[in-house]
XYZ file of C-alpha atoms in Angstrom:
454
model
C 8.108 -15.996 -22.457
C 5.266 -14.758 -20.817
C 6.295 -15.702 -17.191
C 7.678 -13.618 -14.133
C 11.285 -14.305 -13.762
C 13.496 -15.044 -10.312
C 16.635 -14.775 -9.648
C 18.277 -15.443 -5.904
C 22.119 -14.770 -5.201
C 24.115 -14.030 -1.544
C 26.197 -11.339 -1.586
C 29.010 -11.221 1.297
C 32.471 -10.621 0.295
C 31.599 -11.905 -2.850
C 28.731 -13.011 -4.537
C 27.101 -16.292 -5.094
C 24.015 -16.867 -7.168
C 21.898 -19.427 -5.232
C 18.745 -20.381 -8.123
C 16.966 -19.340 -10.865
C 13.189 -19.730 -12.330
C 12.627 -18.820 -16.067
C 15.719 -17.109 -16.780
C 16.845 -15.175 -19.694
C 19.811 -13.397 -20.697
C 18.004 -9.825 -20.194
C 16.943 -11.154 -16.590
C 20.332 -12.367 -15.863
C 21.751 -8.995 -16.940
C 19.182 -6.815 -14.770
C 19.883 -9.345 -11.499
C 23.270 -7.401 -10.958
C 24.815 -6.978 -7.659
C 23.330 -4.135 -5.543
C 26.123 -3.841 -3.010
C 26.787 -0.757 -3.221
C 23.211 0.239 -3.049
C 22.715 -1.485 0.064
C 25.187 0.272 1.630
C 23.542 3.735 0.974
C 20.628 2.007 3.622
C 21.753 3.477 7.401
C 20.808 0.384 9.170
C 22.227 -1.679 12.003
C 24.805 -4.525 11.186
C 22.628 -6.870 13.509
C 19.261 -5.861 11.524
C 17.399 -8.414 9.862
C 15.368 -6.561 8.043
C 13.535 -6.184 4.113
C 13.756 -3.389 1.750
C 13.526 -3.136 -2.284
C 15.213 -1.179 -5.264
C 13.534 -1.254 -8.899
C 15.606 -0.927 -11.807
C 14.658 0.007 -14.908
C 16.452 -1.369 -18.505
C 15.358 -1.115 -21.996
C 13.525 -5.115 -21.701
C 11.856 -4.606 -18.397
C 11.971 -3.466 -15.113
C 13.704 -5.400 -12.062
C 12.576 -5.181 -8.565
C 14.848 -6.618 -6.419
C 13.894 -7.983 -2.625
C 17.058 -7.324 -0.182
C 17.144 -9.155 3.084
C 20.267 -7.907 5.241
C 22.493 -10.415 6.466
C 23.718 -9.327 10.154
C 26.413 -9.011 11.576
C 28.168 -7.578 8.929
C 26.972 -4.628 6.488
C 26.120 -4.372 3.436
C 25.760 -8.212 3.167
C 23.010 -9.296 1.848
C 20.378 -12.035 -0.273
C 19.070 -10.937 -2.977
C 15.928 -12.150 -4.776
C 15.404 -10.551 -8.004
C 11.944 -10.208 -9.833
C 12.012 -9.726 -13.582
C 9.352 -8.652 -15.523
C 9.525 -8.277 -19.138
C 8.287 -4.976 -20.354
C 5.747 -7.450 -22.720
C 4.154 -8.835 -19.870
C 0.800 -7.033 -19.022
C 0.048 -7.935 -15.387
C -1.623 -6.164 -13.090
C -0.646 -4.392 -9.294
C -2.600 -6.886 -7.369
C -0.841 -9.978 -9.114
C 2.549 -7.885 -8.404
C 1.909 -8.078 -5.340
C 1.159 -11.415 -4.560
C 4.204 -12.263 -5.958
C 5.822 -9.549 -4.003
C 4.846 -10.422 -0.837
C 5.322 -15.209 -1.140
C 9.323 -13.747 -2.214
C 9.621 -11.856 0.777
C 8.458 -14.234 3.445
C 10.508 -16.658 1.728
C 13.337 -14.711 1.664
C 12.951 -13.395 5.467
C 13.235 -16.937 6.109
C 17.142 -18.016 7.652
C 17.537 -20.765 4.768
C 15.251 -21.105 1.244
C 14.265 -24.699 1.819
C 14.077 -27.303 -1.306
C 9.975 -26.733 -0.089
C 10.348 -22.812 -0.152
C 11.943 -23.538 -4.108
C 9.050 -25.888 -4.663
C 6.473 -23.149 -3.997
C 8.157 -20.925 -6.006
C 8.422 -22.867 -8.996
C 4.367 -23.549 -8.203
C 4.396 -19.132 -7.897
C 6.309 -18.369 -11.097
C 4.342 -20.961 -13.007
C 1.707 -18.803 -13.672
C 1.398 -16.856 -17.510
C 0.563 -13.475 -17.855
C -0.947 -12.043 -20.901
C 1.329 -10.191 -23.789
C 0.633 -6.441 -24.176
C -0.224 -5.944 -28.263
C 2.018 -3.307 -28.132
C 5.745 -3.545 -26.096
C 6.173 -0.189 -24.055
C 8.988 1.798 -24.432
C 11.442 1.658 -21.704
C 14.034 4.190 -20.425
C 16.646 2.509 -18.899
C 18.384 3.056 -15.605
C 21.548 5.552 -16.876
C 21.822 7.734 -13.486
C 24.835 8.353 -11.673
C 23.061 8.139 -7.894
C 20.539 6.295 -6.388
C 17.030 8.017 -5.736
C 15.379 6.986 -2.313
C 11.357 6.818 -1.959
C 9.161 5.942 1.566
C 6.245 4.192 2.206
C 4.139 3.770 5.606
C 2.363 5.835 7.743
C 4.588 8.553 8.167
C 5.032 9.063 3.978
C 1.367 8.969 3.621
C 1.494 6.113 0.991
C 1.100 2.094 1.199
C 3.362 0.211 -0.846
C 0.425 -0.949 -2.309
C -0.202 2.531 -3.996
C 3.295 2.298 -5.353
C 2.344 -0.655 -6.883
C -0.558 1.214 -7.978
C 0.948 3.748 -9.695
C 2.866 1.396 -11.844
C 6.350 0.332 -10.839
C 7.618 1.385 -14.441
C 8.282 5.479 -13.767
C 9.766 6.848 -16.948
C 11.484 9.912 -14.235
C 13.340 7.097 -12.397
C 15.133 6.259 -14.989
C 17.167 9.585 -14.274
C 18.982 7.508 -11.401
C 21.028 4.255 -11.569
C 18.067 2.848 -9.603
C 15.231 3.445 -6.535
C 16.114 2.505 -3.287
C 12.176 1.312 -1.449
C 12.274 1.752 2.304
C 9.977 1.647 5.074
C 9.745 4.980 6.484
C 11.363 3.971 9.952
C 14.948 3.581 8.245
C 16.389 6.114 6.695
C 19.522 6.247 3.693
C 22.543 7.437 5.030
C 22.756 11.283 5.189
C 23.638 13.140 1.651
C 23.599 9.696 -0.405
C 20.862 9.495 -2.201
C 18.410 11.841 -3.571
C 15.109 12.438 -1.503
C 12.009 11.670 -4.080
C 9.882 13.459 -1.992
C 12.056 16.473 -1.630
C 12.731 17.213 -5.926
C 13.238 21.004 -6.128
C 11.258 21.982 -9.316
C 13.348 22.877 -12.215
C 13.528 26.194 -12.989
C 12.272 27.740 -16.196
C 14.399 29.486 -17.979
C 12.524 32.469 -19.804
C 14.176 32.947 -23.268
C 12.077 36.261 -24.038
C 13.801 38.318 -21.513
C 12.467 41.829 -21.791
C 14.639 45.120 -22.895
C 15.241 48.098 -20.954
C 13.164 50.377 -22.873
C 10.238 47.231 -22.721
C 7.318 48.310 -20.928
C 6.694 47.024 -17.312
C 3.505 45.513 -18.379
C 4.044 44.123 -21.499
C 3.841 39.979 -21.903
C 7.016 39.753 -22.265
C 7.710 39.946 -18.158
C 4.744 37.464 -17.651
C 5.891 34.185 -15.687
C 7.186 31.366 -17.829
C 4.509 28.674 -18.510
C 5.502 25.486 -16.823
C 5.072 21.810 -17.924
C 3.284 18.868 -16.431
C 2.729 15.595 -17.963
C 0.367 13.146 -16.168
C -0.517 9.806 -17.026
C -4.067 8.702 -16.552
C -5.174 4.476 -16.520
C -7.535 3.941 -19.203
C -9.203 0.785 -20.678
C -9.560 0.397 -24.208
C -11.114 -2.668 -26.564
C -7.361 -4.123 -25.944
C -6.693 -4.020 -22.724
C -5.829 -1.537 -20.017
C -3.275 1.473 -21.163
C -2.050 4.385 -19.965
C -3.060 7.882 -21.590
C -0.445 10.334 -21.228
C -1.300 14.393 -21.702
C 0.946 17.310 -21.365
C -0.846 21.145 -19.301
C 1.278 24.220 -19.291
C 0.270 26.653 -16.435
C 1.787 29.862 -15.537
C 1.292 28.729 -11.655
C 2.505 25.607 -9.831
C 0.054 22.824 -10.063
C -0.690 21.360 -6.737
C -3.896 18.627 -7.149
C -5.180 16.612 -9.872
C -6.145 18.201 -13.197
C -8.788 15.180 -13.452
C -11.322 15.348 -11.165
C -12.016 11.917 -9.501
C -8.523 11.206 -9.373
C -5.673 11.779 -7.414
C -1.856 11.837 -7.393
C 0.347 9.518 -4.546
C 3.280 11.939 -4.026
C 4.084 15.601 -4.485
C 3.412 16.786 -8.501
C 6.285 18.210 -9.986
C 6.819 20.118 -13.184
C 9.352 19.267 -15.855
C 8.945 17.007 -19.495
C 11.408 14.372 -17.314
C 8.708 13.663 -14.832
C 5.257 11.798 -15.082
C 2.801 12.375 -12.180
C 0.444 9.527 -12.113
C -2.851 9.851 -11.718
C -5.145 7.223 -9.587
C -8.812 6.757 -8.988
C -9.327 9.028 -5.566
C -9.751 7.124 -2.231
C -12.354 9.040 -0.633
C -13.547 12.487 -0.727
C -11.849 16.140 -0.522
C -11.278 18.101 2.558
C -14.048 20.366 1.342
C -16.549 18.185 0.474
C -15.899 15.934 3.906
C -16.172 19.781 5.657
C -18.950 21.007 3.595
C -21.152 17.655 4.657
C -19.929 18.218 8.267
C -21.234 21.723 8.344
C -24.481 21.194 6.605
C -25.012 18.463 8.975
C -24.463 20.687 11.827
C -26.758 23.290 10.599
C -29.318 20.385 9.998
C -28.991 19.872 13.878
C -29.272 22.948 15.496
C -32.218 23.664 13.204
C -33.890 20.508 14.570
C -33.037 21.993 18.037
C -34.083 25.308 17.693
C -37.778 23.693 16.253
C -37.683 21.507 19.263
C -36.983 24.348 21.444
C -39.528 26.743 20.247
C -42.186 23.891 20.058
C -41.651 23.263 23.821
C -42.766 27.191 24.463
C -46.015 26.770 23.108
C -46.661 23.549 24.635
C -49.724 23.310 26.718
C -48.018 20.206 29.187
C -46.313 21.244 32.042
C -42.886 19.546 32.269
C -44.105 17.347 34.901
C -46.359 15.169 32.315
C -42.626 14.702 31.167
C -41.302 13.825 34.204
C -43.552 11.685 34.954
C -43.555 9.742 31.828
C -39.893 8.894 32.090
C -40.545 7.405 35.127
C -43.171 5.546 34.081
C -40.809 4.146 31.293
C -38.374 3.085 34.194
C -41.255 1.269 35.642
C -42.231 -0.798 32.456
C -39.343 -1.374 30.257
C -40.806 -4.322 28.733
C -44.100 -2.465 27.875
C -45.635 -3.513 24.456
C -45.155 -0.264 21.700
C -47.448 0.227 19.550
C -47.522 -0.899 16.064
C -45.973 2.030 13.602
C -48.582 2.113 10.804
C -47.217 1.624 7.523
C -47.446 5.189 6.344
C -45.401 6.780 9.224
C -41.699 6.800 8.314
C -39.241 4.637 9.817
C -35.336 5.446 11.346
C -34.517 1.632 9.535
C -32.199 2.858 6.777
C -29.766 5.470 9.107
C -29.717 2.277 11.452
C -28.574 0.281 8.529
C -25.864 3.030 7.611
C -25.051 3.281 11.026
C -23.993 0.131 11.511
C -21.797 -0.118 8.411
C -18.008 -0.558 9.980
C -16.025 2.353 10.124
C -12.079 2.729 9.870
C -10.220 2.865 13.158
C -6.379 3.266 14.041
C -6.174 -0.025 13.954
C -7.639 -1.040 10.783
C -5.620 1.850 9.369
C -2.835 0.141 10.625
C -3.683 -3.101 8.854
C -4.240 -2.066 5.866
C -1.341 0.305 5.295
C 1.305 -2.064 5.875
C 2.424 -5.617 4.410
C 3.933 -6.456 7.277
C 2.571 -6.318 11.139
C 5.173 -6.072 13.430
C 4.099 -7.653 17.419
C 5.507 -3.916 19.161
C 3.115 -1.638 16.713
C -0.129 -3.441 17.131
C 0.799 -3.754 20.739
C 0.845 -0.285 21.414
C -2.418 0.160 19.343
C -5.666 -0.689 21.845
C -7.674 -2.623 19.641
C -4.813 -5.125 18.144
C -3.171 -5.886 21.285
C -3.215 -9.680 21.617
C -3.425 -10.303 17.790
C -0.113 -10.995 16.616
C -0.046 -13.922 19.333
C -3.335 -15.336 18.262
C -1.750 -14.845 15.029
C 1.808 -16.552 15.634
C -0.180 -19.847 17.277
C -2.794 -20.626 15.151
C -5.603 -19.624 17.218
C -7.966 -19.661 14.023
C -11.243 -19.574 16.372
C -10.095 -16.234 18.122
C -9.569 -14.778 14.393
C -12.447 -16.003 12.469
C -14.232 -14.877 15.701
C -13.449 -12.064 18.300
C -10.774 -10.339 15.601
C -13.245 -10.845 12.702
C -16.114 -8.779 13.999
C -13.551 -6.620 15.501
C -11.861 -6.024 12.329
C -14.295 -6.136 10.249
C -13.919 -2.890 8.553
C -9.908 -3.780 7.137
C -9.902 -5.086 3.485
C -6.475 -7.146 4.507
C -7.424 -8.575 7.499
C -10.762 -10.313 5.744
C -8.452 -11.621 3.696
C -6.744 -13.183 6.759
C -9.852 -14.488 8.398
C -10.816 -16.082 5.154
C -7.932 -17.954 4.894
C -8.540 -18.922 8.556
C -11.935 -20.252 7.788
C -10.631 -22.202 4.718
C -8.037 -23.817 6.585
C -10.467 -24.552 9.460
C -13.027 -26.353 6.742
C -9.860 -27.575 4.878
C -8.391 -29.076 8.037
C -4.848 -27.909 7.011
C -2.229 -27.941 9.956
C -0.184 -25.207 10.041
C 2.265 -26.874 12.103
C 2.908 -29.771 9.241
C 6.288 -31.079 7.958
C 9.074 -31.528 9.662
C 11.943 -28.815 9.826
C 10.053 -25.875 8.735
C 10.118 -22.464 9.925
C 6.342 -22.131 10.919
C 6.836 -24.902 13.537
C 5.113 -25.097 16.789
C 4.593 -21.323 15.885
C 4.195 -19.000 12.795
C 7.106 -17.054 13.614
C 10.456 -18.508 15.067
C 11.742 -16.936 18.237
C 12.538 -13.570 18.550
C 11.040 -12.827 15.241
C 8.399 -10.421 15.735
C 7.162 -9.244 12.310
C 4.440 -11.469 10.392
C 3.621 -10.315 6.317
C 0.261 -10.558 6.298
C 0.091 -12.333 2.289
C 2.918 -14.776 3.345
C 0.590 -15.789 6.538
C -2.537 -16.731 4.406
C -0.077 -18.251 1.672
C 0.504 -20.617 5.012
C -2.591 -21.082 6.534
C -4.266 -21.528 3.485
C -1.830 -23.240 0.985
């Protein structure tokens, strides 16, 4: 089978399975309760609210979407993705899929529609690795806890990323996914981000007659594996290497790339490696100073120019004014050989990442409160929520220009503008007179153009 697998269930004081889409008896196996998982979440009993734990078992890897039931805790839905360890798709796929299950599931009720769009969803064939991975199942005794958002300094995008398949997560019974404004409950899981090293035990302990300097007392070597994305004749791969280093290793041993989280030593753990975003702190400061010193040399010439000038400052003076006078006055033609300011214009004008932006593209969903409290996206989520596809395609467009996922947004506006879909359509869905339903103040930004844009 070369198809995603779903499985939905409701788990309150006991648990019902609600559907399933291509299932199998490995997928069936992996969709187990997560009760008790949920309840390691410190959140409040009347919280609506979306988190995820993956799961790892020898035939694939299950990620499964938890939507908290209020008022009573740890009750839950649960919409389980399966993918078969065979199946080679890739992050952006997995997260398409990721986010049309999660508005669904945010919804109060999965509608016979919502199941119909779903079927449509987990349709779609993947192609077959020529080789299956090996897996290391989930055999922990605790759950490990990882964060994503602005405060972690990771999207769950670059999760994704990284591959949700982490051989040194299989050292818990599974990975509890949070948004990093809720918290586990105190002392009950273990903090990803916070992994003492292992210590390395030094089996060549010197004697007492040894000499102080002898190799013998030299720090034990530590180990490191990394895993760097490669593409080969058959496909993309994954090219695992092993460094040994008397010191800690703190950035990426492959220059170009870059690691999502904290690197940490030990043949358990693989750091993955990713294509870096942007530039180093050094280079961004090295460009910063030489363009300073570029500056003040241009002032200094400027300066020492004016001293030998034989124009009183007046002829200055009075040209200015003369400027103020005619504003419209004709220039002259540049000839062609002088040089022209046209291409730092052009790279001027090239949009530049803001707070908001930032905001945008570093989180699924947008919740109304955030991107009120943010200058440039107040009044958004409204034009949002009511369909106001001119104000988006228009003023939020060119405001916006410079975030990836709201482009994405304004062209799904413009296709469902030239498409002449109504968003408000059918009778007794949840996106009726208005995106969101009342007092729901969080829109996922894939779901919306799933919507819009159908």
């Amino acid at each position: 089978m070369n198809t995603l697998q779903l499985y939905i269930s409701k788990s309150a004081r006991e648990r019902v399975k609600l559907a399933e889409i291509n299932p199998t008896e490995q997928g069936r196996k992996a969709a187990a309760d997560m009760k008790s998982a949920v309840a390691l979440v410190d959140y409040a009993p009347s919280a609506k609210m979306v988190f995820y734990i993956v799961v790892n078992t020898a035939d694939g890897y299950a990620i499964h979407i938890i939507r908290t039931i209020p008022p009573t805790r740890p009750n839950h839905l649960d919409a389980t993705i399966f993918i078969d360890k065979k199946l080679d798709i890739m992050a952006e796929d997995l997260a398409e899929v990721l986010d049309k299950v999660t508005s669904i599931v945010l919804a109060k009720a999965v509608s016979e529609t919502d199941m119909n769009q779903l079927r449509h969803l987990f349709d779609r064939e993947y192609d077959l690795r020529d080789k299956d991975p090996r897996i290391k199942p989930s055999r922990g005794n605790d759950y490990a806890c990882l964060s994503y958002g602005p405060d972690s300094g990771r999207s769950l995008d670059q999760l994704l990323d990284d591959g949700i398949y982490r051989k040194e997560w299989s050292a818990y019974k599974g990975v509890i996914i949070l948004d990093d404004t809720v918290t586990p409950v105190p002392n009950s899981v273990v903090d990803l981000d916070n992994i003492d090293e292992p210590e390395q035990e030094d089996d060549c302990q010197p004697s007492d007659t040894a000499a102080p300097d002898t190799a013998a007392q030299a720090a034990p070597a530590r180990t490191y594996v990394f895993s760097l994305p490669v593409i080969t004749p058959e496909g993309r791969s994954t090219l695992e290497f092993e460094l040994e280093s008397a010191k800690p290793i703190t950035a990426s041993p492959v220059k170009g790339y870059e690691t999502s989280s904290r690197i940490v030593a030990g043949q358990d753990h693989t750091n993955m490696l990713r294509r870096s975003s942007g530039k180093t702190t050094y280079e961004r400061m090295e460009r910063w100073i030489w363009g300073a010193a570029g500056l003040v040399a241009g002032l200094m010439i400027m300066w020492i120019a004016s001293l030998f000038s034989d124009e009183p400052q007046r002829v200055n003076d009075s040209y200015i004014a003369e400027e103020q006078q005619a504003p419209v006055a004709q220039q002259p033609e540049t000839p062609a050989s002088t040089p022209t300011t046209a291409p730092s214009q052009t790279k001027a004008q090239k949009p530049q990442p803001t707070e908001a932006t930032a905001y945008l593209d570093n989180n699924r969903t947008w919740k109304r409160d955030d991107m009120e409290n943010i200058e440039d996206l107040r009044g958004l989520f409204d034009d949002l929520n009511n369909y106001r596809f001119d104000q988006i395609t228009g003023k939020w467009a060119e405001k916006l220009k410079a975030s990836k996922n709201f482009s994405k947004v304004v062209k799904a506006a413009d296709k469902a503008v030239s498409k002449k879909v109504d968003p408000r359509r059918g009778e007794g869905n949840d996106h009726k007179p208005k995106y969101n339903r009342e007092g729901d103040t969080n829109i996922s930004w894939l779901g919306y153009t799933y919507w819009i844009d159908p």
